[in-house]
Amino acid sequence: MPWEEVRSEMVGEKGLSPEAADRIGEYVQLHGGLDLIERLLQDPKLSQNKLAKEGLGDMKLLFEYLTLFGITGKISFDLSLARGLDYYTGVIFEAVLLQQENDHVEEPVSVGSVAGGGRYDGLVGMFDPKGRKVPCVGVSIGIERIFSIL
């Protein structure tokens, strides 16, 4: 959804103040790589939040590994990505296929999401009688989407 629609829903339906929505909007419209993560680590608002610092530190480590593997050009840190399920407890991700570049197209065009998932440490514990947290990461693959693209 375009940011303006998301902002309208946050203010009109969810009761968030316009000022708070605008502050969120400053971040969710960002995407990039290690340079963005470095910039966010220096952000005075985010640097005061322990969880934000930890998450950005983890993203920095991930991008350092991606650099070692030579695949940073295939990965984007996109702060607008959201999943509608409230059991996620950490990073979420989405795999998107891009149409190959050719003479007629300057930039690759997205042909859609083919996988998504994330971290959900609290989900398994919901079924444990003792309520223990179990570290988990999961992914789902859109087989029908892949077949359609093929």
Coordinates of N, CA and C in Angstrom, one line a residue, residues 48-133:
Q48 N 18.7 5.6 21.4 CA 18.2 5.6 22.8 C 17.3 4.4 23.1
N49 N 17.0 3.6 22.0 CA 16.1 2.4 22.2 C 16.9 1.2 22.1
K50 N 17.0 0.4 23.2 CA 17.8 -0.8 23.3 C 17.4 -1.8 22.2
L51 N 16.1 -2.1 22.0 CA 15.7 -3.1 21.1 C 16.1 -2.6 19.6
A52 N 15.9 -1.3 19.3 CA 16.3 -0.8 18.0 C 17.8 -1.0 17.8
K53 N 18.6 -0.7 18.8 CA 20.0 -0.8 18.6 C 20.4 -2.3 18.4
E54 N 19.8 -3.2 19.2 CA 20.1 -4.6 19.0 C 19.7 -5.1 17.6
G55 N 18.5 -4.7 17.2 CA 18.1 -5.1 15.9 C 18.9 -4.6 14.8
L56 N 19.3 -3.3 14.8 CA 20.2 -2.8 13.8 C 21.6 -3.4 13.9
G57 N 22.0 -3.7 15.1 CA 23.3 -4.4 15.2 C 23.3 -5.8 14.5
D58 N 22.1 -6.5 14.7 CA 22.0 -7.8 14.0 C 21.9 -7.6 12.5
M59 N 21.2 -6.6 12.0 CA 21.2 -6.3 10.6 C 22.5 -5.9 10.0
K60 N 23.3 -5.2 10.8 CA 24.7 -4.9 10.4 C 25.5 -6.1 10.2
L61 N 25.4 -7.0 11.2 CA 26.2 -8.3 11.1 C 25.7 -9.1 9.8
L62 N 24.4 -9.1 9.6 CA 23.9 -9.8 8.4 C 24.5 -9.2 7.1
F63 N 24.5 -7.9 7.0 CA 25.0 -7.3 5.8 C 26.5 -7.5 5.7
E64 N 27.2 -7.6 6.8 CA 28.6 -7.9 6.7 C 28.9 -9.3 6.1
Y65 N 28.0 -10.2 6.5 CA 28.1 -11.6 6.0 C 27.7 -11.5 4.5
L66 N 26.7 -10.8 4.1 CA 26.3 -10.7 2.7 C 27.4 -10.1 1.9
T67 N 28.1 -9.2 2.5 CA 29.3 -8.6 1.7 C 30.3 -9.6 1.5
L68 N 30.6 -10.5 2.5 CA 31.6 -11.5 2.3 C 31.2 -12.5 1.3
F69 N 29.9 -12.8 1.1 CA 29.4 -13.7 0.1 C 29.2 -13.0 -1.2
G70 N 29.4 -11.7 -1.3 CA 29.2 -11.0 -2.5 C 27.8 -10.9 -3.1
I71 N 26.8 -10.8 -2.2 CA 25.4 -10.8 -2.6 C 24.7 -9.6 -2.1
T72 N 25.3 -8.6 -1.7 CA 24.6 -7.4 -1.1 C 23.7 -6.8 -2.2
G73 N 24.0 -6.9 -3.4 CA 23.2 -6.3 -4.5 C 21.9 -7.0 -4.7
K74 N 21.7 -8.2 -4.1 CA 20.5 -8.9 -4.2 C 19.6 -8.8 -3.0
I75 N 20.0 -8.0 -2.0 CA 19.3 -7.9 -0.7 C 19.0 -6.4 -0.4
S76 N 17.8 -6.1 0.1 CA 17.5 -4.8 0.4 C 16.9 -4.8 1.8
F77 N 17.3 -3.9 2.7 CA 16.8 -3.7 4.0 C 15.7 -2.7 3.8
D78 N 14.4 -3.1 3.9 CA 13.2 -2.4 3.6 C 12.4 -2.2 4.9
L79 N 12.4 -1.0 5.4 CA 11.6 -0.8 6.7 C 10.1 -0.7 6.5
S80 N 9.6 -0.8 5.3 CA 8.2 -0.7 5.1 C 7.6 -2.1 5.1
L81 N 8.4 -3.2 5.1 CA 7.9 -4.5 5.1 C 7.2 -4.8 6.5
A82 N 6.0 -5.4 6.4 CA 5.2 -5.7 7.6 C 4.5 -7.0 7.3
R83 N 4.4 -7.8 8.3 CA 3.6 -9.1 8.2 C 2.4 -8.9 9.1
G84 N 1.3 -9.4 8.7 CA 0.0 -9.2 9.5 C -0.2 -10.2 10.6
L85 N 0.8 -11.0 11.0 CA 0.7 -11.9 12.0 C 1.4 -11.4 13.3
D86 N 0.8 -11.4 14.4 CA 1.4 -10.8 15.6 C 2.3 -11.7 16.4
Y87 N 2.6 -12.9 15.9 CA 3.4 -13.8 16.6 C 4.9 -13.6 16.3
Y88 N 5.2 -12.8 15.3 CA 6.6 -12.5 15.0 C 7.3 -11.7 16.1
T89 N 8.5 -12.2 16.5 CA 9.2 -11.5 17.6 C 10.5 -10.9 17.1
G90 N 10.8 -10.9 15.9 CA 12.1 -10.3 15.4 C 12.0 -10.0 13.9
V91 N 13.1 -10.2 13.3 CA 13.2 -9.9 11.9 C 12.2 -10.7 11.0
I92 N 11.7 -10.0 10.0 CA 10.8 -10.7 9.1 C 11.5 -10.5 7.7
F93 N 11.1 -11.3 6.8 CA 11.8 -11.3 5.5 C 10.8 -11.7 4.4
E94 N 11.1 -11.3 3.2 CA 10.3 -11.6 2.0 C 11.2 -11.8 0.8
A95 N 11.0 -12.9 0.0 CA 11.8 -13.1 -1.2 C 10.9 -12.7 -2.4
V96 N 11.5 -11.8 -3.2 CA 10.8 -11.3 -4.4 C 11.6 -11.6 -5.6
L97 N 10.9 -12.1 -6.6 CA 11.5 -12.4 -7.9 C 11.5 -11.1 -8.7
L98 N 12.6 -10.8 -9.4 CA 12.6 -9.7 -10.3 C 12.7 -10.1 -11.8
Q99 N 12.1 -9.4 -12.6 CA 12.2 -9.7 -14.1 C 13.6 -9.3 -14.5
Q100 N 14.2 -10.2 -15.3 CA 15.5 -9.9 -15.7 C 15.7 -8.6 -16.5
E101 N 16.8 -7.9 -16.3 CA 17.1 -6.7 -17.1 C 17.2 -7.0 -18.6
N102 N 16.8 -6.1 -19.4 CA 17.0 -6.3 -20.8 C 17.2 -4.9 -21.5
D103 N 17.3 -4.9 -22.8 CA 17.5 -3.6 -23.5 C 16.4 -2.6 -23.3
H104 N 15.2 -3.1 -23.0 CA 14.0 -2.2 -23.0 C 13.7 -1.7 -21.6
V105 N 14.3 -2.4 -20.6 CA 14.0 -2.0 -19.2 C 15.3 -1.6 -18.5
E106 N 15.3 -0.4 -17.9 CA 16.6 0.0 -17.2 C 16.8 -0.7 -15.9
E107 N 15.7 -0.9 -15.1 CA 15.8 -1.5 -13.8 C 15.0 -2.8 -13.8
P108 N 15.4 -3.8 -13.0 CA 14.6 -5.0 -12.9 C 13.2 -4.7 -12.3
V109 N 12.1 -5.4 -12.8 CA 10.8 -5.1 -12.3 C 10.4 -6.3 -11.5
S110 N 9.7 -6.0 -10.3 CA 9.3 -7.1 -9.4 C 8.1 -7.9 -10.1
V111 N 8.2 -9.2 -10.0 CA 7.1 -10.0 -10.5 C 6.4 -10.7 -9.3
G112 N 6.8 -10.3 -8.1 CA 6.0 -10.7 -7.0 C 6.8 -11.5 -5.9
S113 N 6.2 -11.6 -4.7 CA 6.7 -12.3 -3.6 C 6.6 -13.8 -3.8
V114 N 7.6 -14.5 -3.6 CA 7.5 -16.0 -3.7 C 7.8 -16.7 -2.4
A115 N 8.2 -16.0 -1.3 CA 8.4 -16.6 0.0 C 8.4 -15.5 1.0
G116 N 8.1 -15.9 2.3 CA 8.1 -14.9 3.3 C 8.2 -15.6 4.7
G117 N 8.6 -14.9 5.7 CA 8.7 -15.5 7.0 C 9.3 -14.6 8.0
G118 N 9.9 -15.2 9.1 CA 10.5 -14.4 10.1 C 10.7 -15.2 11.4
R119 N 11.1 -14.5 12.4 CA 11.4 -15.0 13.7 C 10.2 -15.0 14.6
Y120 N 9.9 -16.1 15.3 CA 8.8 -16.2 16.1 C 9.1 -17.0 17.4
D121 N 9.9 -16.5 18.3 CA 10.3 -17.2 19.5 C 9.2 -17.5 20.4
G122 N 8.1 -16.8 20.4 CA 7.0 -17.1 21.3 C 5.9 -18.1 20.8
L123 N 5.9 -18.4 19.5 CA 4.8 -19.2 19.0 C 4.8 -20.6 19.5
V124 N 6.0 -21.3 19.5 CA 6.0 -22.7 20.0 C 5.7 -22.8 21.5
G125 N 6.1 -21.8 22.2 CA 5.8 -21.8 23.7 C 4.3 -21.7 24.0
M126 N 3.5 -21.2 23.0 CA 2.1 -21.1 23.2 C 1.5 -22.5 23.4
F127 N 2.2 -23.6 22.9 CA 1.7 -24.9 22.9 C 2.5 -25.8 23.9
D128 N 3.4 -25.2 24.6 CA 4.2 -25.8 25.6 C 3.5 -25.6 27.0
P129 N 3.2 -26.7 27.7 CA 2.5 -26.5 29.0 C 3.2 -25.6 30.0
K130 N 4.6 -25.5 29.9 CA 5.3 -24.6 30.8 C 5.6 -23.3 30.1
G131 N 5.1 -23.0 28.9 CA 5.2 -21.7 28.3 C 6.6 -21.3 28.0
R132 N 7.5 -22.2 27.7 CA 8.9 -21.9 27.5 C 9.0 -21.3 26.1
K133 N 10.0 -20.3 26.0 CA 10.3 -19.7 24.7 C 11.3 -20.6 23.9

